[in-house]
CSV table of C-alpha atoms and ligand atoms in Angstrom, one decimal:
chain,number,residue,atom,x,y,z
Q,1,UNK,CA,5.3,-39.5,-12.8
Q,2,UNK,CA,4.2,-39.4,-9.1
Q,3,UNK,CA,4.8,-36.5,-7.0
Q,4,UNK,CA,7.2,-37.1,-4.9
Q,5,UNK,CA,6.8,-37.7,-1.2
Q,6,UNK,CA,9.1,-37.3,2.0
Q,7,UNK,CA,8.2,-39.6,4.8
Q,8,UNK,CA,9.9,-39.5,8.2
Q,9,UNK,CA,9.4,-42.0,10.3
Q,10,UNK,CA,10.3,-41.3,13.9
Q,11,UNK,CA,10.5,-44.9,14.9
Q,12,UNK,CA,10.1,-44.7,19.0
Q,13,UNK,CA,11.3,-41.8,19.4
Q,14,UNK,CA,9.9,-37.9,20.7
Q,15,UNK,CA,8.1,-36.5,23.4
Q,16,UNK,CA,5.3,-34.5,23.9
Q,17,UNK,CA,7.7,-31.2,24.3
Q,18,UNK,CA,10.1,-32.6,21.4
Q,19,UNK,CA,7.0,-33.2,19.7
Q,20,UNK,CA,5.5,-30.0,19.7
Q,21,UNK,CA,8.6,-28.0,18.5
Q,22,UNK,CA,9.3,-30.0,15.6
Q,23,UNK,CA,5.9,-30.2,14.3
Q,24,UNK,CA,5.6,-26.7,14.6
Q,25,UNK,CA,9.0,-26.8,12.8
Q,26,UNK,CA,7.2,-28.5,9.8
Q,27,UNK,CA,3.5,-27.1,9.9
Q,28,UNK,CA,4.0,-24.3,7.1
Q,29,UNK,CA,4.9,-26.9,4.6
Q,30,UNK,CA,3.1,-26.4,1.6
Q,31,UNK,CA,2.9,-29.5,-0.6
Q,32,UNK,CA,2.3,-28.0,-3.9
Q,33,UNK,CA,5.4,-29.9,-5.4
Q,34,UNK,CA,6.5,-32.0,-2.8
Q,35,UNK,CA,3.9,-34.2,-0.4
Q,36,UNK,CA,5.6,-34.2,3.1
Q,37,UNK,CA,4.5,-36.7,6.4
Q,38,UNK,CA,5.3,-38.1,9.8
Q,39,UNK,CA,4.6,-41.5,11.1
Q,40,UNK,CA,5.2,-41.0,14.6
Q,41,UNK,CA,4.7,-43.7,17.8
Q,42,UNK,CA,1.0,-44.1,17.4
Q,43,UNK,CA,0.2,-42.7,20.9
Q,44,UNK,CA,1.6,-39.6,19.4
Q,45,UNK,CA,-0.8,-39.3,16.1
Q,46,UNK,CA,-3.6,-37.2,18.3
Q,47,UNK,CA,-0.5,-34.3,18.9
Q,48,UNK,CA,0.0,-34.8,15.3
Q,49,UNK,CA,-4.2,-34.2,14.9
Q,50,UNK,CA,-4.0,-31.3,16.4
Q,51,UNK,CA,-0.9,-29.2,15.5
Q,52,UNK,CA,-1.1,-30.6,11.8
Q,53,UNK,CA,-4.3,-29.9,11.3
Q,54,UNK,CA,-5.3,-27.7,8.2
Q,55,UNK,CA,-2.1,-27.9,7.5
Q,56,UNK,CA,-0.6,-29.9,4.2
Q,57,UNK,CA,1.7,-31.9,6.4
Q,58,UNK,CA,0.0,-35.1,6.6
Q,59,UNK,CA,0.5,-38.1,9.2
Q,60,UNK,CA,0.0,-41.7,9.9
Q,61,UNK,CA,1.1,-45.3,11.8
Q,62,UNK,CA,4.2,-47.3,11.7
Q,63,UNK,CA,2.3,-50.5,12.0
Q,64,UNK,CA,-1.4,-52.1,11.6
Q,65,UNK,CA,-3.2,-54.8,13.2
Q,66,UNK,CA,-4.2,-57.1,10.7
Q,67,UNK,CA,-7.6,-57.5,13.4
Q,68,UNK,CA,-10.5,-54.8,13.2
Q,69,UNK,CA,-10.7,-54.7,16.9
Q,70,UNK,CA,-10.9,-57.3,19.7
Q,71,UNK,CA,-8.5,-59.2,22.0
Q,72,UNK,CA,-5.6,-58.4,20.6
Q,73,UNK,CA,-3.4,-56.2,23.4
Q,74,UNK,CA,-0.9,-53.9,22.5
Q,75,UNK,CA,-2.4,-53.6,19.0
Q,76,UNK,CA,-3.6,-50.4,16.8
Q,77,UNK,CA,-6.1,-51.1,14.2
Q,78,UNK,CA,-6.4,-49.4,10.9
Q,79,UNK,CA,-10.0,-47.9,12.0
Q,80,UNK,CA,-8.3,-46.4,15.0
Q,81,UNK,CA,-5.4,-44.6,12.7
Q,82,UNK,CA,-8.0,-43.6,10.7
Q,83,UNK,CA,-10.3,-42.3,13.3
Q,84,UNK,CA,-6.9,-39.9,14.3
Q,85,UNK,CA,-6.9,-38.7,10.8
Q,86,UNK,CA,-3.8,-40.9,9.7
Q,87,UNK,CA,-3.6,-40.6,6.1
Q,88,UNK,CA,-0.3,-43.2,6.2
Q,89,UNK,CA,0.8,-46.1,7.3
Q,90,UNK,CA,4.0,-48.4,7.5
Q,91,UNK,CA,4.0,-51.8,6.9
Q,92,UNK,CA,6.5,-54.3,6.8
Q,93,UNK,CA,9.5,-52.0,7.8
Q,94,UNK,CA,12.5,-54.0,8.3
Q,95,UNK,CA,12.8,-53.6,12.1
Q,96,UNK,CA,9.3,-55.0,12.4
Q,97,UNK,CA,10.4,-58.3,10.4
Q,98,UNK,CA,13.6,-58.5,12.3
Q,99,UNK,CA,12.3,-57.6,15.5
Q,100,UNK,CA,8.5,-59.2,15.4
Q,101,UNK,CA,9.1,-62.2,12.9
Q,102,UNK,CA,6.5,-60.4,10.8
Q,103,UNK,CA,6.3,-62.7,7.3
Q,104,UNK,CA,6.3,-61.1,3.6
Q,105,UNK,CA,2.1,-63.3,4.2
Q,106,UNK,CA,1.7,-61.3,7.3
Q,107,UNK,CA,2.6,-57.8,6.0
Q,108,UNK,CA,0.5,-58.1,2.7
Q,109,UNK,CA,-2.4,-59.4,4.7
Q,110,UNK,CA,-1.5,-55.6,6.8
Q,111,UNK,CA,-1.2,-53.7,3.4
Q,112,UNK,CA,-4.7,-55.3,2.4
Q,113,UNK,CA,-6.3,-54.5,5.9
Q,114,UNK,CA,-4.7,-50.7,5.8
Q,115,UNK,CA,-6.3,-50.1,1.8
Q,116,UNK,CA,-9.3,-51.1,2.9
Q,117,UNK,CA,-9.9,-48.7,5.8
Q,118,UNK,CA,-9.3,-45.9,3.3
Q,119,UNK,CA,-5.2,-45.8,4.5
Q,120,UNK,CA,-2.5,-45.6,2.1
Q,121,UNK,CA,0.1,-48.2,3.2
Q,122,UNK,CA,3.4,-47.8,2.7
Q,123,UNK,CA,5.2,-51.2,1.7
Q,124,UNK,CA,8.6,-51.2,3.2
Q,125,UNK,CA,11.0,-54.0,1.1
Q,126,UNK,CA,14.2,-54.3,1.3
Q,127,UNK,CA,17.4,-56.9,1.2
Q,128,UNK,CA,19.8,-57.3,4.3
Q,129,UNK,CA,23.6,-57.2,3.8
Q,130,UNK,CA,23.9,-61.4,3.6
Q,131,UNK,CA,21.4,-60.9,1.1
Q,132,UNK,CA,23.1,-58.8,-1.5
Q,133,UNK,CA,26.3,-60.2,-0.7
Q,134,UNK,CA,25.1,-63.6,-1.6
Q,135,UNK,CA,23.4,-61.6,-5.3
Q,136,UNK,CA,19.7,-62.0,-3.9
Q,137,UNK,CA,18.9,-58.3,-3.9
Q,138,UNK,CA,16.3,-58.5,-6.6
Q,139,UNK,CA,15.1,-61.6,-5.7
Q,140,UNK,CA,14.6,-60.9,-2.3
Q,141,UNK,CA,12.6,-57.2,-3.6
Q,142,UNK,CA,10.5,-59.2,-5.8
Q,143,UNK,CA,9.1,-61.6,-3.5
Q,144,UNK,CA,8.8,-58.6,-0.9
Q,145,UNK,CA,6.9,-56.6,-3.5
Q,146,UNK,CA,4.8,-59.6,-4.9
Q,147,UNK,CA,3.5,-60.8,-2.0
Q,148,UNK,CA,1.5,-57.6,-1.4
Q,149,UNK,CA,0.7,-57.1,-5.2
Q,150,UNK,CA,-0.9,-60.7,-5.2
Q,151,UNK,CA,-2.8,-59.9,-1.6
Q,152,UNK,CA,-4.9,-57.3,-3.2
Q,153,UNK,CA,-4.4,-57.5,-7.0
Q,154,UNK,CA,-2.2,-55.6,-9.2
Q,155,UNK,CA,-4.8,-52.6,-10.0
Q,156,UNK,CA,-5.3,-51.8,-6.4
Q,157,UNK,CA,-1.6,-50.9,-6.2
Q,158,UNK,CA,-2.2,-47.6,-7.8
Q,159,UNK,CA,-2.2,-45.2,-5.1
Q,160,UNK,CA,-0.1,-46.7,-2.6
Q,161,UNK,CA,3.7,-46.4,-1.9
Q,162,UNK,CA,6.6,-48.6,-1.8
Q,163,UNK,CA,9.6,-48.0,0.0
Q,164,UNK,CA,13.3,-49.4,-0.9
Q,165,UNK,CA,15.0,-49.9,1.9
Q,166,UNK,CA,18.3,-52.1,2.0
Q,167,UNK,CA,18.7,-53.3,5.2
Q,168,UNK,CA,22.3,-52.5,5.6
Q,169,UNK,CA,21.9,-49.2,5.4
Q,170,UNK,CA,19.2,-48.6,8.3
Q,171,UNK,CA,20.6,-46.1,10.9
Q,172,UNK,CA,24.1,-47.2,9.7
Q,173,UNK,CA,25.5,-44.2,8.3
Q,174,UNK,CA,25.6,-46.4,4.9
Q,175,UNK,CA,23.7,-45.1,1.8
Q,176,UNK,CA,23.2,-47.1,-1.2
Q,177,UNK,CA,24.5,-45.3,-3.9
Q,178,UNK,CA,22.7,-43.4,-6.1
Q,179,UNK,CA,23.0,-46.2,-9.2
Q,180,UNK,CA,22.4,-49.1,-6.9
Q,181,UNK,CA,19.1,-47.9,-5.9
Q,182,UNK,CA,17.9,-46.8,-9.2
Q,183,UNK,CA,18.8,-50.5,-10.3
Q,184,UNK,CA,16.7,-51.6,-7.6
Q,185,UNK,CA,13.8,-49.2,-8.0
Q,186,UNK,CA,13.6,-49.5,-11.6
Q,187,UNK,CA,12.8,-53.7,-11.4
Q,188,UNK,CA,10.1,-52.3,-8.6
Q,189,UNK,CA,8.5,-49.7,-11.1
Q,190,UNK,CA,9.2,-53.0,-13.9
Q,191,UNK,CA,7.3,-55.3,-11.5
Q,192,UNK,CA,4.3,-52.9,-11.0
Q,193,UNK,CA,4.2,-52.8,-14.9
Q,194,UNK,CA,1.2,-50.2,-16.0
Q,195,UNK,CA,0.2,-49.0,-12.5
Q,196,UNK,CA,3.9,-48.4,-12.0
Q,197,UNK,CA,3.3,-44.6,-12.6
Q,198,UNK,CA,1.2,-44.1,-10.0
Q,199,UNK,CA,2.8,-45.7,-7.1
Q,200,UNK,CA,5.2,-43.5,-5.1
Q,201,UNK,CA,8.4,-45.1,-5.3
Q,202,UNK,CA,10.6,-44.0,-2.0
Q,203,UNK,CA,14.0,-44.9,-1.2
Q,204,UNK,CA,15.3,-45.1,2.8
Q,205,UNK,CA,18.2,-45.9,4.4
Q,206,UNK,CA,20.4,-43.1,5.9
Q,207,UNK,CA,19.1,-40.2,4.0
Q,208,UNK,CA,20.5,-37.0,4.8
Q,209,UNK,CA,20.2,-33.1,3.7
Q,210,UNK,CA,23.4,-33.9,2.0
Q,211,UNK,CA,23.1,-37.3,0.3
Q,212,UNK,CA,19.4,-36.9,-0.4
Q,213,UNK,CA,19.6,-34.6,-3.7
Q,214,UNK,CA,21.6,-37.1,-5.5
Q,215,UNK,CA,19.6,-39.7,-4.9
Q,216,UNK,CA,16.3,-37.8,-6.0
Q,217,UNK,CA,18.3,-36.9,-9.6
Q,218,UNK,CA,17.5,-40.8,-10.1
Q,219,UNK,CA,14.2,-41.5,-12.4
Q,220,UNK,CA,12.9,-44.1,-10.4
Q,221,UNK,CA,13.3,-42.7,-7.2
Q,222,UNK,CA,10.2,-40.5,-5.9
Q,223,UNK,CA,11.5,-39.4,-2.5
Q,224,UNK,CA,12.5,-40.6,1.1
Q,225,UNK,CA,11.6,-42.7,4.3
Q,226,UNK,CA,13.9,-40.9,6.5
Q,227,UNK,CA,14.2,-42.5,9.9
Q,228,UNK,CA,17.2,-40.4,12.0
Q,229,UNK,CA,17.5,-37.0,10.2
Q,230,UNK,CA,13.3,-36.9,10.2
Q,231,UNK,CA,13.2,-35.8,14.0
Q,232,UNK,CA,15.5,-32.3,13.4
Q,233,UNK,CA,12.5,-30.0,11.5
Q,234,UNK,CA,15.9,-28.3,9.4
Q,235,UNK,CA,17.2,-31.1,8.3
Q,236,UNK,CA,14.2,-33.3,7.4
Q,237,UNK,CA,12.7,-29.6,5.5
Q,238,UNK,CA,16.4,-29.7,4.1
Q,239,UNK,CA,15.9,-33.7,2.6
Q,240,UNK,CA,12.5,-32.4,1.4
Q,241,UNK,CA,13.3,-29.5,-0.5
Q,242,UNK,CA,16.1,-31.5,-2.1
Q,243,UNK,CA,12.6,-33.1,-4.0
Q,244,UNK,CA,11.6,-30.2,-5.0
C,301,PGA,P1,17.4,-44.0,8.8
C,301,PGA,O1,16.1,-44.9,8.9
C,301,PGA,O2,17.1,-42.9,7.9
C,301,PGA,O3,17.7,-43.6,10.2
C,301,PGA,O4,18.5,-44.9,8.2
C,301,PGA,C1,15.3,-45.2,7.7
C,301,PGA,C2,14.1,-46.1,8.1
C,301,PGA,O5,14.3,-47.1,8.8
C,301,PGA,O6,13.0,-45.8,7.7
């Protein structure tokens, strides 16, 4: 089974002052059981460089250009996250297809841009509300999931991470229970058939020190991507102890 992993990603959000307190909050972490990491703003990874450093806290982008360098403004490449010692990045989180029309084509072509700088990318799927209303849930996770497995072939998925997140329960206060995200994170592990076992399976959605223990008593489910309750060091070191 893969060792579980707690993820916080800070979304645009912190400081340079808010920064330094809750990194310093996190910095004694020691992984042994329990891999722990940030995915802050990227103008924020150097901070991250230095405080984290030596450290077993590890860090790494929200997002990936799918361009190794050029005219492409406003973007960060997977070179440049690497040269800051990013060790993660996100791909495909649900704001970024809501907000950036980014397609399940465009975010595999990201998860095969981010493996091959030496990154591991961190597949966010996940079905909106409409969705499961209307019984798509797996569907939807499938496709998500098999557009990046056919992108760089099924091997190379050992190694990375995937990360259920429903839509509907983004920053909403609403957690899928405990059963309905094993159902869904057992078809994932399913779908990555023998190299299941070695991808990180995460679940997000409105985790919390409270809720998060509950959902890591489910087989399939390896940790968290917490958004919110990531940018208070007690409660994300609460959510990640909870894995242990
Ligand atoms: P949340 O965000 O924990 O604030 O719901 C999770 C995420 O979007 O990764």
């Amino acid at each position: 089974m893969a060792k579980p992993l707690v993820l916080g990603n800070w979304k645009m959000n912190g400081s340079i002052p808010a920064n330094a307190e809750l990194l310093k909050g996190l910095r004694d972490w020691d992984a042994k059981k329990v891999e722990l990491g940030v995915c802050p703003p990227a103008v924020y990874l150097p901070q991250c460089q230095v405080v984290l450093n030596g450290s077993d806290v590890r860090w790494g982008g929200q997002d990936v250009s799918t361009h190794p360098e050029g005219a492409y403004t406003g973007e960060v490449s997977a070179r440049m996250l690497r040269e800051l010692g990013s060790h993660y990045v996100l791909v495909g989180h649900s704001e970024r297809r809501q907000y950036h029309g980014e397609t399940d084509a465009l975010v595999a072509e990201k998860f095969k841009v981010a493996q091959a700088a030496g990154l591991v990318p961190v597949l966010c799927i996940g079905e909106t509300q409409a969705e499961r209303e209307a019984e798509q849930t797996l569907a939807v996770i499938e496709r998500q999931l098999q557009a990046a497995i056919d992108a760089v072939g099924i091997a190379q998925m050992a190694g990375t991470v995937v990360a259920y997140e429903p839509v509907w329960a983004i920053g909403t206060g609403l957690t899928a229970s405990p059963e309905q995200a094993q159902a869904v994170h057992a078809a994932i592990r399913a779908q990555l058939g023998d190299v299941g076992a070695k991808v990180q399976v995460l679940y997000g959605g409105s985790v919390k020190p409270d809720n998060a223990a509950e959902l890591f008593g489910q087989r399939d489910i390896d940790g968290a991507l917490v958004g919110g309750a990531s940018l208070k060091a007690s409660d994300f070191l609460a959510i990640a102890k909870a894995a242990v």
